[in-house]
JSON list of C-alpha atoms and ligand atoms in Angstrom, two decimals:
[
{"chain": "A", "resi": 9, "resn": "UNK", "atom": "CA", "xyz": [-15.67, 8.87, 1.34]},
{"chain": "A", "resi": 10, "resn": "UNK", "atom": "CA", "xyz": [-16.16, 8.53, -2.57]},
{"chain": "A", "resi": 11, "resn": "UNK", "atom": "CA", "xyz": [-14.49, 5.92, -5.10]},
{"chain": "A", "resi": 12, "resn": "UNK", "atom": "CA", "xyz": [-11.74, 8.58, -5.90]},
{"chain": "A", "resi": 13, "resn": "UNK", "atom": "CA", "xyz": [-10.56, 8.83, -2.33]},
{"chain": "A", "resi": 14, "resn": "UNK", "atom": "CA", "xyz": [-11.24, 5.51, -1.32]},
{"chain": "A", "resi": 15, "resn": "UNK", "atom": "CA", "xyz": [-9.87, 3.32, -4.37]},
{"chain": "A", "resi": 16, "resn": "UNK", "atom": "CA", "xyz": [-8.27, 5.97, -7.21]},
{"chain": "A", "resi": 17, "resn": "UNK", "atom": "CA", "xyz": [-6.32, 8.21, -5.19]},
{"chain": "A", "resi": 18, "resn": "UNK", "atom": "CA", "xyz": [-4.29, 5.62, -3.01]},
{"chain": "A", "resi": 19, "resn": "UNK", "atom": "CA", "xyz": [-3.15, 3.86, -5.47]},
{"chain": "A", "resi": 20, "resn": "UNK", "atom": "CA", "xyz": [-2.00, 7.14, -7.38]},
{"chain": "A", "resi": 21, "resn": "UNK", "atom": "CA", "xyz": [-0.43, 8.43, -4.24]},
{"chain": "A", "resi": 22, "resn": "UNK", "atom": "CA", "xyz": [1.14, 5.00, -3.99]},
{"chain": "A", "resi": 23, "resn": "UNK", "atom": "CA", "xyz": [2.81, 5.06, -7.63]},
{"chain": "A", "resi": 24, "resn": "UNK", "atom": "CA", "xyz": [3.76, 8.48, -7.55]},
{"chain": "A", "resi": 25, "resn": "UNK", "atom": "CA", "xyz": [5.48, 8.31, -4.08]},
{"chain": "A", "resi": 26, "resn": "UNK", "atom": "CA", "xyz": [7.56, 5.05, -4.91]},
{"chain": "A", "resi": 27, "resn": "UNK", "atom": "CA", "xyz": [8.99, 7.19, -7.73]},
{"chain": "A", "resi": 28, "resn": "UNK", "atom": "CA", "xyz": [13.16, 6.90, -7.66]},
{"chain": "A", "resi": 29, "resn": "UNK", "atom": "CA", "xyz": [13.50, 10.64, -6.92]},
{"chain": "A", "resi": 30, "resn": "UNK", "atom": "CA", "xyz": [11.45, 10.12, -3.75]},
{"chain": "A", "resi": 31, "resn": "UNK", "atom": "CA", "xyz": [12.94, 6.82, -2.76]},
{"chain": "A", "resi": 32, "resn": "UNK", "atom": "CA", "xyz": [16.48, 8.46, -2.96]},
{"chain": "A", "resi": 33, "resn": "UNK", "atom": "CA", "xyz": [15.05, 11.20, -1.03]},
{"chain": "A", "resi": 34, "resn": "UNK", "atom": "CA", "xyz": [13.49, 9.10, 1.45]},
{"chain": "A", "resi": 35, "resn": "UNK", "atom": "CA", "xyz": [16.96, 7.52, 2.17]},
{"chain": "A", "resi": 36, "resn": "UNK", "atom": "CA", "xyz": [18.92, 10.82, 2.77]},
{"chain": "A", "resi": 37, "resn": "UNK", "atom": "CA", "xyz": [15.95, 12.09, 4.96]},
{"chain": "A", "resi": 38, "resn": "UNK", "atom": "CA", "xyz": [15.97, 8.82, 7.21]},
{"chain": "A", "resi": 39, "resn": "UNK", "atom": "CA", "xyz": [19.87, 8.35, 7.75]},
{"chain": "A", "resi": 40, "resn": "UNK", "atom": "CA", "xyz": [19.58, 9.81, 11.18]},
{"chain": "A", "resi": 41, "resn": "UNK", "atom": "CA", "xyz": [16.99, 8.31, 12.36]},
{"chain": "A", "resi": 42, "resn": "UNK", "atom": "CA", "xyz": [17.30, 6.13, 15.98]},
{"chain": "A", "resi": 43, "resn": "UNK", "atom": "CA", "xyz": [16.00, 4.28, 18.63]},
{"chain": "A", "resi": 44, "resn": "UNK", "atom": "CA", "xyz": [12.07, 4.70, 18.92]},
{"chain": "A", "resi": 45, "resn": "UNK", "atom": "CA", "xyz": [10.97, 6.77, 16.04]},
{"chain": "A", "resi": 46, "resn": "UNK", "atom": "CA", "xyz": [7.33, 8.14, 15.70]},
{"chain": "A", "resi": 47, "resn": "UNK", "atom": "CA", "xyz": [6.42, 8.48, 11.90]},
{"chain": "A", "resi": 48, "resn": "UNK", "atom": "CA", "xyz": [3.39, 11.04, 11.30]},
{"chain": "A", "resi": 49, "resn": "UNK", "atom": "CA", "xyz": [1.53, 10.55, 8.14]},
{"chain": "A", "resi": 50, "resn": "UNK", "atom": "CA", "xyz": [2.71, 7.01, 7.56]},
{"chain": "A", "resi": 51, "resn": "UNK", "atom": "CA", "xyz": [0.63, 6.87, 4.49]},
{"chain": "A", "resi": 52, "resn": "UNK", "atom": "CA", "xyz": [1.40, 3.52, 2.35]},
{"chain": "A", "resi": 53, "resn": "UNK", "atom": "CA", "xyz": [4.25, 2.70, 4.34]},
{"chain": "A", "resi": 54, "resn": "UNK", "atom": "CA", "xyz": [6.74, 3.55, 1.99]},
{"chain": "A", "resi": 55, "resn": "UNK", "atom": "CA", "xyz": [9.69, 4.85, 4.23]},
{"chain": "A", "resi": 56, "resn": "UNK", "atom": "CA", "xyz": [10.10, 1.47, 5.87]},
{"chain": "A", "resi": 57, "resn": "UNK", "atom": "CA", "xyz": [12.95, -0.06, 3.90]},
{"chain": "A", "resi": 58, "resn": "UNK", "atom": "CA", "xyz": [14.72, 2.90, 4.28]},
{"chain": "A", "resi": 59, "resn": "UNK", "atom": "CA", "xyz": [15.28, 2.90, 8.07]},
{"chain": "A", "resi": 60, "resn": "UNK", "atom": "CA", "xyz": [18.60, 2.54, 8.98]},
{"chain": "A", "resi": 61, "resn": "UNK", "atom": "CA", "xyz": [19.67, -0.32, 11.31]},
{"chain": "A", "resi": 62, "resn": "UNK", "atom": "CA", "xyz": [19.89, 1.98, 14.58]},
{"chain": "A", "resi": 63, "resn": "UNK", "atom": "CA", "xyz": [16.00, 2.23, 14.36]},
{"chain": "A", "resi": 64, "resn": "UNK", "atom": "CA", "xyz": [15.02, 0.04, 17.48]},
{"chain": "A", "resi": 65, "resn": "UNK", "atom": "CA", "xyz": [10.71, 0.39, 16.84]},
{"chain": "A", "resi": 66, "resn": "UNK", "atom": "CA", "xyz": [8.64, 2.55, 14.35]},
{"chain": "A", "resi": 67, "resn": "UNK", "atom": "CA", "xyz": [5.20, 3.93, 15.54]},
{"chain": "A", "resi": 68, "resn": "UNK", "atom": "CA", "xyz": [3.41, 4.69, 12.66]},
{"chain": "A", "resi": 69, "resn": "UNK", "atom": "CA", "xyz": [0.32, 7.69, 12.68]},
{"chain": "A", "resi": 70, "resn": "UNK", "atom": "CA", "xyz": [-2.05, 8.26, 10.16]},
{"chain": "A", "resi": 71, "resn": "UNK", "atom": "CA", "xyz": [-5.81, 8.53, 10.66]},
{"chain": "A", "resi": 72, "resn": "UNK", "atom": "CA", "xyz": [-6.34, 7.04, 6.90]},
{"chain": "A", "resi": 73, "resn": "UNK", "atom": "CA", "xyz": [-5.79, 3.37, 6.48]},
{"chain": "A", "resi": 74, "resn": "UNK", "atom": "CA", "xyz": [-4.57, 3.36, 2.67]},
{"chain": "A", "resi": 75, "resn": "UNK", "atom": "CA", "xyz": [-4.52, 0.19, 0.81]},
{"chain": "A", "resi": 76, "resn": "UNK", "atom": "CA", "xyz": [-4.32, -2.00, 4.05]},
{"chain": "A", "resi": 77, "resn": "UNK", "atom": "CA", "xyz": [-3.04, -5.11, 1.94]},
{"chain": "A", "resi": 78, "resn": "UNK", "atom": "CA", "xyz": [-0.29, -3.59, 0.53]},
{"chain": "A", "resi": 79, "resn": "UNK", "atom": "CA", "xyz": [0.68, -2.04, 3.55]},
{"chain": "A", "resi": 80, "resn": "UNK", "atom": "CA", "xyz": [0.45, -5.17, 5.68]},
{"chain": "A", "resi": 81, "resn": "UNK", "atom": "CA", "xyz": [2.68, -6.72, 3.60]},
{"chain": "A", "resi": 82, "resn": "UNK", "atom": "CA", "xyz": [5.06, -3.95, 3.97]},
{"chain": "A", "resi": 83, "resn": "UNK", "atom": "CA", "xyz": [5.24, -4.11, 7.21]},
{"chain": "A", "resi": 84, "resn": "UNK", "atom": "CA", "xyz": [5.51, -8.00, 7.44]},
{"chain": "A", "resi": 85, "resn": "UNK", "atom": "CA", "xyz": [8.67, -7.48, 5.24]},
{"chain": "A", "resi": 86, "resn": "UNK", "atom": "CA", "xyz": [9.84, -4.80, 7.31]},
{"chain": "A", "resi": 87, "resn": "UNK", "atom": "CA", "xyz": [13.14, -5.44, 9.38]},
{"chain": "A", "resi": 88, "resn": "UNK", "atom": "CA", "xyz": [11.80, -3.12, 12.33]},
{"chain": "A", "resi": 89, "resn": "UNK", "atom": "CA", "xyz": [9.22, -3.56, 14.31]},
{"chain": "A", "resi": 90, "resn": "UNK", "atom": "CA", "xyz": [6.17, -1.56, 13.37]},
{"chain": "A", "resi": 91, "resn": "UNK", "atom": "CA", "xyz": [2.97, -0.39, 15.73]},
{"chain": "A", "resi": 92, "resn": "UNK", "atom": "CA", "xyz": [0.18, 1.59, 13.81]},
{"chain": "A", "resi": 93, "resn": "UNK", "atom": "CA", "xyz": [-1.95, 4.34, 15.40]},
{"chain": "A", "resi": 94, "resn": "UNK", "atom": "CA", "xyz": [-4.90, 5.40, 13.55]},
{"chain": "A", "resi": 95, "resn": "UNK", "atom": "CA", "xyz": [-4.93, 8.99, 14.94]},
{"chain": "A", "resi": 96, "resn": "UNK", "atom": "CA", "xyz": [-4.77, 12.54, 13.83]},
{"chain": "A", "resi": 97, "resn": "UNK", "atom": "CA", "xyz": [-1.11, 14.15, 13.94]},
{"chain": "A", "resi": 98, "resn": "UNK", "atom": "CA", "xyz": [-2.40, 17.10, 15.81]},
{"chain": "A", "resi": 99, "resn": "UNK", "atom": "CA", "xyz": [-3.47, 14.90, 18.63]},
{"chain": "A", "resi": 100, "resn": "UNK", "atom": "CA", "xyz": [-1.12, 12.49, 19.68]},
{"chain": "A", "resi": 101, "resn": "UNK", "atom": "CA", "xyz": [-1.49, 9.71, 22.50]},
{"chain": "A", "resi": 102, "resn": "UNK", "atom": "CA", "xyz": [1.98, 9.43, 23.55]},
{"chain": "A", "resi": 103, "resn": "UNK", "atom": "CA", "xyz": [3.52, 10.68, 26.57]},
{"chain": "A", "resi": 104, "resn": "UNK", "atom": "CA", "xyz": [6.13, 13.75, 26.39]},
{"chain": "A", "resi": 105, "resn": "UNK", "atom": "CA", "xyz": [9.35, 13.32, 25.60]},
{"chain": "A", "resi": 106, "resn": "UNK", "atom": "CA", "xyz": [8.92, 9.45, 24.38]},
{"chain": "A", "resi": 107, "resn": "UNK", "atom": "CA", "xyz": [10.62, 9.64, 21.19]},
{"chain": "A", "resi": 108, "resn": "UNK", "atom": "CA", "xyz": [14.18, 9.64, 20.04]},
{"chain": "A", "resi": 109, "resn": "UNK", "atom": "CA", "xyz": [13.06, 10.49, 16.68]},
{"chain": "A", "resi": 110, "resn": "UNK", "atom": "CA", "xyz": [10.01, 11.96, 15.01]},
{"chain": "A", "resi": 111, "resn": "UNK", "atom": "CA", "xyz": [9.78, 11.77, 11.06]},
{"chain": "A", "resi": 112, "resn": "UNK", "atom": "CA", "xyz": [7.33, 13.23, 8.39]},
{"chain": "A", "resi": 113, "resn": "UNK", "atom": "CA", "xyz": [7.90, 13.00, 4.61]},
{"chain": "A", "resi": 114, "resn": "UNK", "atom": "CA", "xyz": [5.63, 14.66, 2.39]},
{"chain": "A", "resi": 115, "resn": "UNK", "atom": "CA", "xyz": [2.99, 14.99, 5.08]},
{"chain": "A", "resi": 116, "resn": "UNK", "atom": "CA", "xyz": [3.29, 18.80, 6.69]},
{"chain": "A", "resi": 117, "resn": "UNK", "atom": "CA", "xyz": [1.60, 19.76, 3.16]},
{"chain": "A", "resi": 118, "resn": "UNK", "atom": "CA", "xyz": [-1.71, 17.74, 3.82]},
{"chain": "A", "resi": 119, "resn": "UNK", "atom": "CA", "xyz": [-2.27, 17.79, 8.03]},
{"chain": "A", "resi": 120, "resn": "UNK", "atom": "CA", "xyz": [-5.35, 20.15, 8.31]},
{"chain": "A", "resi": 121, "resn": "UNK", "atom": "CA", "xyz": [-3.97, 21.48, 11.76]},
{"chain": "A", "resi": 122, "resn": "UNK", "atom": "CA", "xyz": [-0.40, 21.89, 10.55]},
{"chain": "A", "resi": 123, "resn": "UNK", "atom": "CA", "xyz": [0.69, 24.17, 13.43]},
{"chain": "A", "resi": 124, "resn": "UNK", "atom": "CA", "xyz": [-1.28, 21.83, 16.13]},
{"chain": "A", "resi": 125, "resn": "UNK", "atom": "CA", "xyz": [0.54, 18.73, 15.11]},
{"chain": "A", "resi": 126, "resn": "UNK", "atom": "CA", "xyz": [4.10, 20.48, 14.86]},
{"chain": "A", "resi": 127, "resn": "UNK", "atom": "CA", "xyz": [3.24, 21.89, 18.30]},
{"chain": "A", "resi": 128, "resn": "UNK", "atom": "CA", "xyz": [2.69, 17.49, 19.45]},
{"chain": "A", "resi": 129, "resn": "UNK", "atom": "CA", "xyz": [5.57, 16.71, 17.51]},
{"chain": "A", "resi": 130, "resn": "UNK", "atom": "CA", "xyz": [8.06, 18.90, 19.56]},
{"chain": "A", "resi": 131, "resn": "UNK", "atom": "CA", "xyz": [5.84, 17.71, 22.79]},
{"chain": "A", "resi": 132, "resn": "UNK", "atom": "CA", "xyz": [6.66, 13.84, 22.39]},
{"chain": "A", "resi": 133, "resn": "UNK", "atom": "CA", "xyz": [10.07, 14.26, 20.76]},
{"chain": "A", "resi": 134, "resn": "UNK", "atom": "CA", "xyz": [12.79, 13.77, 23.67]},
{"chain": "A", "resi": 135, "resn": "UNK", "atom": "CA", "xyz": [15.13, 17.04, 24.49]},
{"chain": "A", "resi": 136, "resn": "UNK", "atom": "CA", "xyz": [17.71, 15.65, 22.46]},
{"chain": "A", "resi": 137, "resn": "UNK", "atom": "CA", "xyz": [15.62, 14.06, 19.84]},
{"chain": "A", "resi": 138, "resn": "UNK", "atom": "CA", "xyz": [15.96, 14.86, 16.22]},
{"chain": "A", "resi": 139, "resn": "UNK", "atom": "CA", "xyz": [13.07, 15.68, 14.02]},
{"chain": "A", "resi": 140, "resn": "UNK", "atom": "CA", "xyz": [13.50, 14.41, 10.24]},
{"chain": "A", "resi": 141, "resn": "UNK", "atom": "CA", "xyz": [11.49, 15.75, 7.32]},
{"chain": "A", "resi": 142, "resn": "UNK", "atom": "CA", "xyz": [11.41, 15.66, 3.92]},
{"chain": "A", "resi": 143, "resn": "UNK", "atom": "CA", "xyz": [8.38, 17.74, 2.57]},
{"chain": "A", "resi": 144, "resn": "UNK", "atom": "CA", "xyz": [7.41, 19.92, -0.32]},
{"chain": "A", "resi": 145, "resn": "UNK", "atom": "CA", "xyz": [5.87, 23.68, 0.13]},
{"chain": "A", "resi": 146, "resn": "UNK", "atom": "CA", "xyz": [6.19, 27.01, -0.67]},
{"chain": "A", "resi": 147, "resn": "UNK", "atom": "CA", "xyz": [8.54, 28.54, -3.41]},
{"chain": "A", "resi": 148, "resn": "UNK", "atom": "CA", "xyz": [10.88, 31.71, -2.19]},
{"chain": "A", "resi": 149, "resn": "UNK", "atom": "CA", "xyz": [10.40, 32.93, -5.93]},
{"chain": "A", "resi": 150, "resn": "UNK", "atom": "CA", "xyz": [7.37, 35.45, -5.76]},
{"chain": "A", "resi": 151, "resn": "UNK", "atom": "CA", "xyz": [6.27, 34.51, -9.25]},
{"chain": "A", "resi": 152, "resn": "UNK", "atom": "CA", "xyz": [6.33, 30.54, -8.41]},
{"chain": "A", "resi": 153, "resn": "UNK", "atom": "CA", "xyz": [4.40, 31.36, -5.01]},
{"chain": "A", "resi": 154, "resn": "UNK", "atom": "CA", "xyz": [1.88, 33.50, -6.62]},
{"chain": "A", "resi": 155, "resn": "UNK", "atom": "CA", "xyz": [0.89, 30.31, -8.89]},
{"chain": "A", "resi": 156, "resn": "UNK", "atom": "CA", "xyz": [1.14, 28.25, -5.76]},
{"chain": "A", "resi": 157, "resn": "UNK", "atom": "CA", "xyz": [-1.60, 30.27, -3.96]},
{"chain": "A", "resi": 158, "resn": "UNK", "atom": "CA", "xyz": [-3.58, 30.30, -6.87]},
{"chain": "A", "resi": 159, "resn": "UNK", "atom": "CA", "xyz": [-3.72, 26.85, -7.69]},
{"chain": "A", "resi": 160, "resn": "UNK", "atom": "CA", "xyz": [-4.13, 25.50, -4.27]},
{"chain": "A", "resi": 161, "resn": "UNK", "atom": "CA", "xyz": [-7.64, 25.00, -4.00]},
{"chain": "A", "resi": 162, "resn": "UNK", "atom": "CA", "xyz": [-7.79, 22.52, -7.17]},
{"chain": "A", "resi": 163, "resn": "UNK", "atom": "CA", "xyz": [-4.15, 20.61, -5.68]},
{"chain": "A", "resi": 164, "resn": "UNK", "atom": "CA", "xyz": [-6.52, 20.32, -1.91]},
{"chain": "A", "resi": 165, "resn": "UNK", "atom": "CA", "xyz": [-9.28, 18.70, -4.06]},
{"chain": "A", "resi": 166, "resn": "UNK", "atom": "CA", "xyz": [-7.01, 16.35, -6.22]},
{"chain": "A", "resi": 167, "resn": "UNK", "atom": "CA", "xyz": [-4.09, 15.90, -3.83]},
{"chain": "A", "resi": 168, "resn": "UNK", "atom": "CA", "xyz": [-6.21, 14.42, -1.07]},
{"chain": "A", "resi": 169, "resn": "UNK", "atom": "CA", "xyz": [-6.12, 17.71, 0.99]},
{"chain": "A", "resi": 170, "resn": "UNK", "atom": "CA", "xyz": [-2.59, 18.61, -0.07]},
{"chain": "A", "resi": 171, "resn": "UNK", "atom": "CA", "xyz": [-1.40, 22.21, -0.13]},
{"chain": "A", "resi": 172, "resn": "UNK", "atom": "CA", "xyz": [0.99, 23.42, -2.33]},
{"chain": "A", "resi": 173, "resn": "UNK", "atom": "CA", "xyz": [1.73, 27.12, -0.46]},
{"chain": "A", "resi": 174, "resn": "UNK", "atom": "CA", "xyz": [2.84, 26.28, 2.98]},
{"chain": "A", "resi": 175, "resn": "UNK", "atom": "CA", "xyz": [6.17, 27.62, 4.04]},
{"chain": "A", "resi": 176, "resn": "UNK", "atom": "CA", "xyz": [7.77, 24.26, 5.44]},
{"chain": "A", "resi": 177, "resn": "UNK", "atom": "CA", "xyz": [10.70, 25.94, 7.35]},
{"chain": "A", "resi": 178, "resn": "UNK", "atom": "CA", "xyz": [9.01, 29.05, 9.06]},
{"chain": "A", "resi": 179, "resn": "UNK", "atom": "CA", "xyz": [6.10, 26.64, 10.48]},
{"chain": "A", "resi": 180, "resn": "UNK", "atom": "CA", "xyz": [9.01, 24.15, 11.86]},
{"chain": "A", "resi": 181, "resn": "UNK", "atom": "CA", "xyz": [10.60, 27.04, 13.41]},
{"chain": "A", "resi": 182, "resn": "UNK", "atom": "CA", "xyz": [7.06, 28.84, 14.66]},
{"chain": "A", "resi": 183, "resn": "UNK", "atom": "CA", "xyz": [6.71, 25.55, 16.37]},
{"chain": "A", "resi": 184, "resn": "UNK", "atom": "CA", "xyz": [10.11, 25.91, 18.57]},
{"chain": "A", "resi": 185, "resn": "UNK", "atom": "CA", "xyz": [12.56, 24.06, 16.69]},
{"chain": "A", "resi": 186, "resn": "UNK", "atom": "CA", "xyz": [15.89, 24.97, 15.40]},
{"chain": "A", "resi": 187, "resn": "UNK", "atom": "CA", "xyz": [16.55, 23.96, 11.82]},
{"chain": "A", "resi": 188, "resn": "UNK", "atom": "CA", "xyz": [19.93, 22.08, 12.21]},
{"chain": "A", "resi": 189, "resn": "UNK", "atom": "CA", "xyz": [20.07, 21.29, 8.09]},
{"chain": "A", "resi": 190, "resn": "UNK", "atom": "CA", "xyz": [18.02, 22.43, 5.55]},
{"chain": "A", "resi": 191, "resn": "UNK", "atom": "CA", "xyz": [18.28, 21.52, 1.78]},
{"chain": "A", "resi": 192, "resn": "UNK", "atom": "CA", "xyz": [16.29, 23.72, -0.66]},
{"chain": "A", "resi": 193, "resn": "UNK", "atom": "CA", "xyz": [15.73, 22.13, -4.34]},
{"chain": "A", "resi": 194, "resn": "UNK", "atom": "CA", "xyz": [13.18, 21.29, -6.80]},
{"chain": "A", "resi": 195, "resn": "UNK", "atom": "CA", "xyz": [12.27, 17.73, -8.20]},
{"chain": "A", "resi": 196, "resn": "UNK", "atom": "CA", "xyz": [13.59, 16.78, -11.31]},
{"chain": "A", "resi": 197, "resn": "UNK", "atom": "CA", "xyz": [11.32, 17.04, -14.30]},
{"chain": "A", "resi": 198, "resn": "UNK", "atom": "CA", "xyz": [8.62, 18.42, -11.80]},
{"chain": "A", "resi": 199, "resn": "UNK", "atom": "CA", "xyz": [7.03, 22.00, -12.07]},
{"chain": "A", "resi": 200, "resn": "UNK", "atom": "CA", "xyz": [8.40, 24.31, -9.11]},
{"chain": "A", "resi": 201, "resn": "UNK", "atom": "CA", "xyz": [4.80, 24.66, -8.08]},
{"chain": "A", "resi": 202, "resn": "UNK", "atom": "CA", "xyz": [5.16, 21.34, -6.57]},
{"chain": "A", "resi": 203, "resn": "UNK", "atom": "CA", "xyz": [8.40, 19.92, -6.70]},
{"chain": "A", "resi": 204, "resn": "UNK", "atom": "CA", "xyz": [9.95, 22.70, -4.32]},
{"chain": "A", "resi": 205, "resn": "UNK", "atom": "CA", "xyz": [11.60, 20.40, -1.75]},
{"chain": "A", "resi": 206, "resn": "UNK", "atom": "CA", "xyz": [12.35, 21.05, 2.45]},
{"chain": "A", "resi": 207, "resn": "UNK", "atom": "CA", "xyz": [14.69, 18.33, 3.32]},
{"chain": "A", "resi": 208, "resn": "UNK", "atom": "CA", "xyz": [16.82, 18.27, 6.72]},
{"chain": "A", "resi": 209, "resn": "UNK", "atom": "CA", "xyz": [16.33, 18.38, 10.23]},
{"chain": "A", "resi": 210, "resn": "UNK", "atom": "CA", "xyz": [15.83, 20.44, 13.32]},
{"chain": "A", "resi": 211, "resn": "UNK", "atom": "CA", "xyz": [16.02, 20.06, 17.06]},
{"chain": "A", "resi": 212, "resn": "UNK", "atom": "CA", "xyz": [14.23, 21.67, 20.20]},
{"chain": "A", "resi": 213, "resn": "UNK", "atom": "CA", "xyz": [15.29, 25.19, 20.05]},
{"chain": "B", "resi": 314, "resn": "SAM", "atom": "C1", "xyz": [0.96, 12.73, 0.78]},
{"chain": "B", "resi": 314, "resn": "SAM", "atom": "S1", "xyz": [1.07, 11.60, 1.74]},
{"chain": "B", "resi": 314, "resn": "SAM", "atom": "C2", "xyz": [2.50, 11.36, 2.20]},
{"chain": "B", "resi": 314, "resn": "SAM", "atom": "C3", "xyz": [2.50, 9.64, 2.87]},
{"chain": "B", "resi": 314, "resn": "SAM", "atom": "C4", "xyz": [3.95, 9.23, 3.16]},
{"chain": "B", "resi": 314, "resn": "SAM", "atom": "N1", "xyz": [4.51, 10.21, 4.26]},
{"chain": "B", "resi": 314, "resn": "SAM", "atom": "C5", "xyz": [5.10, 9.01, 2.34]},
{"chain": "B", "resi": 314, "resn": "SAM", "atom": "O1", "xyz": [5.93, 9.81, 2.43]},
{"chain": "B", "resi": 314, "resn": "SAM", "atom": "O2", "xyz": [4.75, 8.46, 1.13]},
{"chain": "B", "resi": 314, "resn": "SAM", "atom": "C6", "xyz": [0.21, 12.63, 3.17]},
{"chain": "B", "resi": 314, "resn": "SAM", "atom": "C7", "xyz": [0.03, 11.67, 4.46]},
{"chain": "B", "resi": 314, "resn": "SAM", "atom": "O3", "xyz": [-0.62, 12.55, 5.50]},
{"chain": "B", "resi": 314, "resn": "SAM", "atom": "C8", "xyz": [-1.92, 11.89, 5.94]},
{"chain": "B", "resi": 314, "resn": "SAM", "atom": "N2", "xyz": [-2.48, 12.79, 6.70]},
{"chain": "B", "resi": 314, "resn": "SAM", "atom": "C9", "xyz": [-3.44, 13.48, 6.40]},
{"chain": "B", "resi": 314, "resn": "SAM", "atom": "N3", "xyz": [-3.86, 14.18, 7.44]},
{"chain": "B", "resi": 314, "resn": "SAM", "atom": "C10", "xyz": [-3.50, 13.85, 8.52]},
{"chain": "B", "resi": 314, "resn": "SAM", "atom": "C11", "xyz": [-3.16, 13.87, 10.20]},
{"chain": "B", "resi": 314, "resn": "SAM", "atom": "N4", "xyz": [-4.28, 14.86, 10.55]},
{"chain": "B", "resi": 314, "resn": "SAM", "atom": "N5", "xyz": [-2.55, 13.43, 10.77]},
{"chain": "B", "resi": 314, "resn": "SAM", "atom": "C12", "xyz": [-1.19, 12.50, 10.45]},
{"chain": "B", "resi": 314, "resn": "SAM", "atom": "N6", "xyz": [-1.37, 12.47, 9.36]},
{"chain": "B", "resi": 314, "resn": "SAM", "atom": "C13", "xyz": [-2.41, 13.06, 8.40]},
{"chain": "B", "resi": 314, "resn": "SAM", "atom": "C14", "xyz": [-2.49, 11.25, 5.00]},
{"chain": "B", "resi": 314, "resn": "SAM", "atom": "O4", "xyz": [-3.29, 10.26, 5.29]},
{"chain": "B", "resi": 314, "resn": "SAM", "atom": "C15", "xyz": [-1.74, 10.85, 4.04]},
{"chain": "B", "resi": 314, "resn": "SAM", "atom": "O5", "xyz": [-0.98, 9.28, 4.37]}
]
């Protein structure tokens, strides 16, 4: 890994993803979380302060170990116990139906095998469980989607593998979920190619 991926990108990511619009969206996304939660794509632990009291434990999966000192501090300060598992979200080492809730925030854009990860999320979620998501992705406006396709290669390079153009809702549905709630909007003061949000939750179909 080069200097950019190791040192610069994690700091930029943590700074950008802790800005007020993201923070507000995290609280909304996680409000329904309960019991034992699996978070796929834990990043720098920015969701921890948004979990409601109904959450008993967070199991945090990410293949990367970003900003280890800062993340350790966040875990120490969290009111909920956190277990970290350094793994690919497409190969989860958990029994079927283990979790009450699975969470992804701005992660489906980056996982290389996103269909594999969603299949794993479906497998480890208990039948009555909730999959909570807050993601960015493909626009329904054809002109914007065309620009997302054009700029995707550059974004993947700058953004640590992040794709601009994934159709988040249909990926979730194709994995065997029924989306029970979906809000679509653009982040304030953000170009539509990056700002198109998918916020909601899904249940097993
Ligand atoms: C844009 S960051 C979002 C981090 C965090 N979820 C947040 O809301 O701030 C994308 C995250 O996906 C993680 N990621 C990349 N590939 C992954 C994979 N195969 N399985 C799970 N997570 C992955 C990255 O390491 C990174 O932490």
